[in-house]
Amino acid sequence: MSKRAAEEMTPSLESTRTGPDFFGYYRTQVEELLSQEEKIPHHKHVDTKKSSTEIIGAELSDLKNEKLNALLRQCVRDSIPEVDEMQSRVDSMLLMSQLSNKKPSTLPTNAESVIPEDPSFKEVEDDLQLLMKSDPALVKEIVGKHSSDLLARLNETQQQLEKLLDNVVTTCRPMSRGEKRDLQKSIKELPAKNLERVAGIIKNHYVALGKEMPDDVFVINMEEEDNILLWRLHYFVAAVKSARKLAS
């Protein structure tokens, strides 16, 4: 079987973008909205007992706050198809990777599907099993190509989302000293897997500002960090706590 025929056999795994970059689009829209009006002076917003949902937009007029919330809600709605597409591609790559790592003699039968829960992959799986038996090296080459393309797409999406979130939290009021102490305590209590994301948020923020990374990102001085980073960390910790409550 030729390489061209093999690639045409799996059209659902093509790496081209099928729709607009919603995160990039709404990031631009948020930037334009926030640049249209000066923020309200800090002293008009000193209530530190508001919920996390009320903190966003605290530095904006009521009208700008309503427009910001409308943009964010629309962003979530419009991004669902793109997220679903990315999930489908990840599932496809998982299937291809599983098959490419199996020896032809040990490939599953039709009754032993690699991903039996999702019938949408059945046709692709059958084709890949056939190809794996005839040309396993070609399957590995296709997997490598699509893996690289998918990783690049995921990285691009993550960068756009990071910028969008940074723009959103610029509307938050200054974090109080008590909140900073609580944040530092909460970060120390996070599981190891979540600490990796904390390090990622800090690293991305430092890179965006052109700042040198500290030797240990988990001992940063909360009093010296800017408001954007503090609230980004706050909302991540809050999301982790909410997820743990739902799972319990």
Short mmCIF file of C-alpha atoms in Angstrom, two decimals:
data_model
loop_
_atom_site.label_atom_id
_atom_site.label_comp_id
_atom_site.label_asym_id
_atom_site.label_seq_id
_atom_site.Cartn_x
_atom_site.Cartn_y
_atom_site.Cartn_z
CA MET A 1 0.00 0.00 0.00
CA SER A 2 1.35 3.43 -0.95
CA LYS A 3 1.94 6.22 1.54
CA ARG A 4 -0.58 8.42 -0.26
CA ALA A 5 -3.27 5.74 -0.07
CA ALA A 6 -2.55 5.22 3.61
CA GLU A 7 -2.92 8.92 4.41
CA GLU A 8 -6.14 9.14 2.39
CA MET A 9 -7.46 6.14 4.31
CA THR A 10 -7.59 8.19 7.54
CA PRO A 11 -9.14 11.53 6.53
CA SER A 12 -10.56 12.11 10.03
CA LEU A 13 -7.02 12.53 11.30
CA GLU A 14 -6.08 15.43 9.04
CA SER A 15 -4.42 18.27 10.94
CA THR A 16 -5.78 21.31 9.15
CA ARG A 17 -7.80 23.81 11.18
CA THR A 18 -11.47 23.45 10.26
CA GLY A 19 -12.72 26.62 11.91
CA PRO A 20 -11.73 30.02 13.25
CA ASP A 21 -9.40 30.58 16.21
CA PHE A 22 -12.05 31.48 18.77
CA PHE A 23 -9.69 32.01 21.69
CA GLY A 24 -7.57 34.37 19.60
CA TYR A 25 -10.65 36.21 18.35
CA TYR A 26 -12.16 36.74 21.80
CA ARG A 27 -8.79 37.68 23.24
CA THR A 28 -8.70 40.54 20.73
CA GLN A 29 -12.29 41.49 21.53
CA VAL A 30 -11.53 41.63 25.26
CA GLU A 31 -8.41 43.71 24.63
CA GLU A 32 -10.42 46.19 22.56
CA LEU A 33 -13.16 46.40 25.19
CA LEU A 34 -10.72 47.05 28.03
CA SER A 35 -8.90 49.72 26.04
CA GLN A 36 -12.07 51.74 25.44
CA GLU A 37 -12.41 53.14 28.95
CA GLU A 38 -10.16 53.95 31.89
CA LYS A 39 -10.54 51.68 34.89
CA ILE A 40 -12.34 52.90 37.98
CA PRO A 41 -9.91 54.06 40.72
CA HIS A 42 -8.95 51.28 43.17
CA HIS A 43 -10.36 53.03 46.23
CA LYS A 44 -13.89 52.60 44.89
CA HIS A 45 -13.57 48.83 45.11
CA VAL A 46 -12.16 47.69 48.42
CA ASP A 47 -14.63 44.94 49.33
CA THR A 48 -12.49 41.81 49.82
CA LYS A 49 -15.44 39.63 50.84
CA LYS A 50 -16.94 39.30 47.37
CA SER A 51 -17.05 35.88 45.71
CA SER A 52 -14.58 34.93 42.98
CA THR A 53 -17.21 35.52 40.30
CA GLU A 54 -17.70 39.11 41.50
CA ILE A 55 -13.97 39.91 41.57
CA ILE A 56 -13.62 39.78 37.79
CA GLY A 57 -14.68 43.15 36.41
CA ALA A 58 -14.41 44.88 39.78
CA GLU A 59 -12.23 47.57 38.18
CA LEU A 60 -14.71 48.26 35.38
CA SER A 61 -17.89 50.28 35.10
CA ASP A 62 -21.12 48.29 35.27
CA LEU A 63 -21.63 48.65 31.51
CA LYS A 64 -18.14 47.43 30.66
CA ASN A 65 -18.50 44.60 33.14
CA GLU A 66 -21.72 43.43 31.50
CA LYS A 67 -20.08 43.54 28.06
CA LEU A 68 -17.09 41.58 29.35
CA ASN A 69 -19.32 38.89 30.86
CA ALA A 70 -21.28 38.65 27.61
CA LEU A 71 -18.05 38.22 25.63
CA LEU A 72 -16.81 35.47 27.94
CA ARG A 73 -20.11 33.59 27.82
CA GLN A 74 -20.13 33.77 24.03
CA CYS A 75 -16.50 32.64 23.95
CA VAL A 76 -17.39 29.51 25.90
CA ARG A 77 -20.34 28.71 23.62
CA ASP A 78 -18.39 29.27 20.40
CA SER A 79 -15.35 27.32 21.62
CA ILE A 80 -17.24 24.10 22.38
CA PRO A 81 -17.07 22.77 18.76
CA GLU A 82 -13.35 23.54 18.59
CA VAL A 83 -12.72 21.79 21.90
CA ASP A 84 -14.78 18.79 20.70
CA GLU A 85 -12.72 18.69 17.51
CA MET A 86 -9.47 18.72 19.50
CA GLN A 87 -10.78 15.93 21.73
CA SER A 88 -11.67 13.86 18.68
CA ARG A 89 -8.17 14.32 17.29
CA VAL A 90 -6.60 13.34 20.60
CA ASP A 91 -8.75 10.20 20.67
CA SER A 92 -7.71 9.42 17.10
CA MET A 93 -4.04 9.84 17.94
CA LEU A 94 -4.48 7.58 20.97
CA LEU A 95 -5.97 4.92 18.72
CA MET A 96 -3.16 5.23 16.17
CA SER A 97 -0.50 5.18 18.88
CA GLN A 98 -1.96 2.07 20.50
CA LEU A 99 -2.12 0.23 17.19
CA SER A 100 1.34 1.32 16.04
CA ASN A 101 2.88 0.02 19.26
CA LYS A 102 1.41 -3.45 18.81
CA LYS A 103 3.10 -6.19 16.84
CA PRO A 104 1.12 -7.31 13.77
CA SER A 105 0.73 -10.78 15.25
CA THR A 106 -0.88 -9.39 18.40
CA LEU A 107 -3.30 -6.90 16.84
CA PRO A 108 -6.81 -7.16 18.30
CA THR A 109 -9.61 -8.85 16.42
CA ASN A 110 -12.85 -7.09 15.54
CA ALA A 111 -14.24 -8.31 18.86
CA GLU A 112 -11.30 -6.86 20.76
CA SER A 113 -11.37 -3.22 19.75
CA VAL A 114 -8.65 -0.96 21.17
CA ILE A 115 -11.29 1.68 21.97
CA PRO A 116 -14.56 -0.32 22.02
CA GLU A 117 -16.53 2.43 23.79
CA ASP A 118 -16.52 4.72 20.74
CA PRO A 119 -18.04 3.17 17.58
CA SER A 120 -17.07 6.25 15.51
CA PHE A 121 -13.50 4.94 15.37
CA LYS A 122 -14.47 1.47 14.13
CA GLU A 123 -13.85 2.10 10.41
CA VAL A 124 -10.57 3.91 11.02
CA GLU A 125 -9.44 1.19 13.41
CA ASP A 126 -10.14 -1.56 10.86
CA ASP A 127 -8.14 0.30 8.19
CA LEU A 128 -5.24 0.92 10.55
CA GLN A 129 -5.15 -2.72 11.62
CA LEU A 130 -4.92 -3.74 7.97
CA LEU A 131 -2.20 -1.20 7.32
CA MET A 132 -0.30 -2.19 10.45
CA LYS A 133 -0.12 -5.78 9.24
CA SER A 134 1.14 -4.76 5.79
CA ASP A 135 3.41 -1.77 6.62
CA PRO A 136 3.95 -1.06 10.36
CA ALA A 137 6.78 1.38 9.62
CA LEU A 138 4.41 3.56 7.61
CA VAL A 139 1.92 3.63 10.48
CA LYS A 140 4.63 4.83 12.86
CA GLU A 141 5.60 7.56 10.37
CA ILE A 142 1.98 8.74 10.09
CA VAL A 143 1.61 8.72 13.88
CA GLY A 144 4.75 10.83 14.27
CA LYS A 145 3.59 13.39 11.72
CA HIS A 146 0.12 13.81 13.13
CA SER A 147 1.42 13.85 16.71
CA SER A 148 3.70 16.78 15.87
CA ASP A 149 0.90 18.67 14.14
CA LEU A 150 -1.51 18.06 17.00
CA LEU A 151 1.01 19.16 19.61
CA ALA A 152 1.64 22.39 17.68
CA ARG A 153 -2.11 23.06 17.50
CA LEU A 154 -2.56 22.40 21.22
CA ASN A 155 0.35 24.70 22.09
CA GLU A 156 -1.08 27.46 19.90
CA THR A 157 -4.50 27.12 21.54
CA GLN A 158 -2.96 27.13 25.01
CA GLN A 159 -1.02 30.32 24.30
CA GLN A 160 -4.13 32.11 23.05
CA LEU A 161 -6.07 30.95 26.11
CA GLU A 162 -3.29 32.07 28.47
CA LYS A 163 -3.36 35.55 26.93
CA LEU A 164 -7.15 35.71 27.13
CA LEU A 165 -7.11 34.76 30.82
CA ASP A 166 -4.39 37.32 31.54
CA ASN A 167 -6.52 40.02 29.90
CA VAL A 168 -9.58 39.03 31.91
CA VAL A 169 -7.87 39.17 35.31
CA THR A 170 -6.54 42.67 34.62
CA THR A 171 -10.07 43.73 35.58
CA CYS A 172 -9.73 42.30 39.09
CA ARG A 173 -9.21 44.55 42.11
CA PRO A 174 -5.83 44.45 43.92
CA MET A 175 -5.47 41.34 46.06
CA SER A 176 -5.39 41.97 49.80
CA ARG A 177 -2.56 40.79 52.04
CA GLY A 178 -4.86 38.30 53.71
CA GLU A 179 -5.83 36.85 50.33
CA LYS A 180 -2.17 36.58 49.38
CA ARG A 181 -1.41 34.63 52.56
CA ASP A 182 -4.39 32.34 51.93
CA LEU A 183 -3.26 31.82 48.33
CA GLN A 184 0.26 30.84 49.33
CA LYS A 185 -1.11 28.41 51.92
CA SER A 186 -3.54 26.89 49.41
CA ILE A 187 -0.80 26.38 46.82
CA LYS A 188 1.33 24.47 49.34
CA GLU A 189 -1.61 22.14 49.98
CA LEU A 190 -2.12 21.23 46.31
CA PRO A 191 -1.35 17.71 45.05
CA ALA A 192 1.91 17.27 43.12
CA LYS A 193 0.15 16.99 39.74
CA ASN A 194 -1.52 20.38 40.27
CA LEU A 195 1.76 22.00 41.33
CA GLU A 196 3.05 21.34 37.82
CA ARG A 197 0.30 23.57 36.45
CA VAL A 198 1.10 26.24 39.05
CA ALA A 199 4.70 26.20 37.83
CA GLY A 200 3.45 26.48 34.26
CA ILE A 201 1.28 29.53 35.01
CA ILE A 202 4.20 31.25 36.73
CA LYS A 203 6.63 30.36 33.94
CA ASN A 204 4.29 31.58 31.17
CA HIS A 205 3.73 34.85 33.03
CA TYR A 206 7.42 35.47 33.57
CA VAL A 207 8.19 34.67 29.93
CA ALA A 208 5.46 37.08 28.75
CA LEU A 209 7.00 39.85 30.87
CA GLY A 210 10.56 38.99 29.90
CA LYS A 211 11.45 38.30 33.53
CA GLU A 212 14.00 35.77 34.71
CA MET A 213 12.51 32.68 36.31
CA PRO A 214 13.26 32.17 40.03
CA ASP A 215 15.25 29.08 41.04
CA ASP A 216 12.22 27.73 42.89
CA VAL A 217 8.85 28.89 41.55
CA PHE A 218 7.10 27.68 44.69
CA VAL A 219 8.85 30.14 46.98
CA ILE A 220 7.93 33.33 45.12
CA ASN A 221 7.17 36.39 47.23
CA MET A 222 3.46 37.07 46.93
CA GLU A 223 3.98 40.67 48.02
CA GLU A 224 6.24 41.30 45.03
CA GLU A 225 4.17 39.60 42.33
CA ASP A 226 1.78 41.56 40.13
CA ASN A 227 -1.98 41.36 40.37
CA ILE A 228 -2.41 39.40 37.13
CA LEU A 229 -0.30 36.46 38.28
CA LEU A 230 -1.86 36.43 41.75
CA TRP A 231 -5.42 36.21 40.44
CA ARG A 232 -4.47 33.63 37.79
CA LEU A 233 -3.11 31.44 40.58
CA HIS A 234 -6.16 32.17 42.74
CA TYR A 235 -8.60 31.00 40.07
CA PHE A 236 -6.57 27.90 39.31
CA VAL A 237 -6.53 26.92 42.99
CA ALA A 238 -10.28 27.60 43.19
CA ALA A 239 -10.88 25.37 40.15
CA VAL A 240 -8.87 22.54 41.71
CA LYS A 241 -10.82 22.80 44.96
CA SER A 242 -14.15 22.78 43.08
CA ALA A 243 -13.11 19.71 41.07
CA ARG A 244 -12.08 17.85 44.23
CA LYS A 245 -15.44 18.63 45.86
CA LEU A 246 -17.33 17.32 42.84
CA ALA A 247 -15.22 14.15 42.81
CA SER A 248 -15.76 13.43 46.51
#
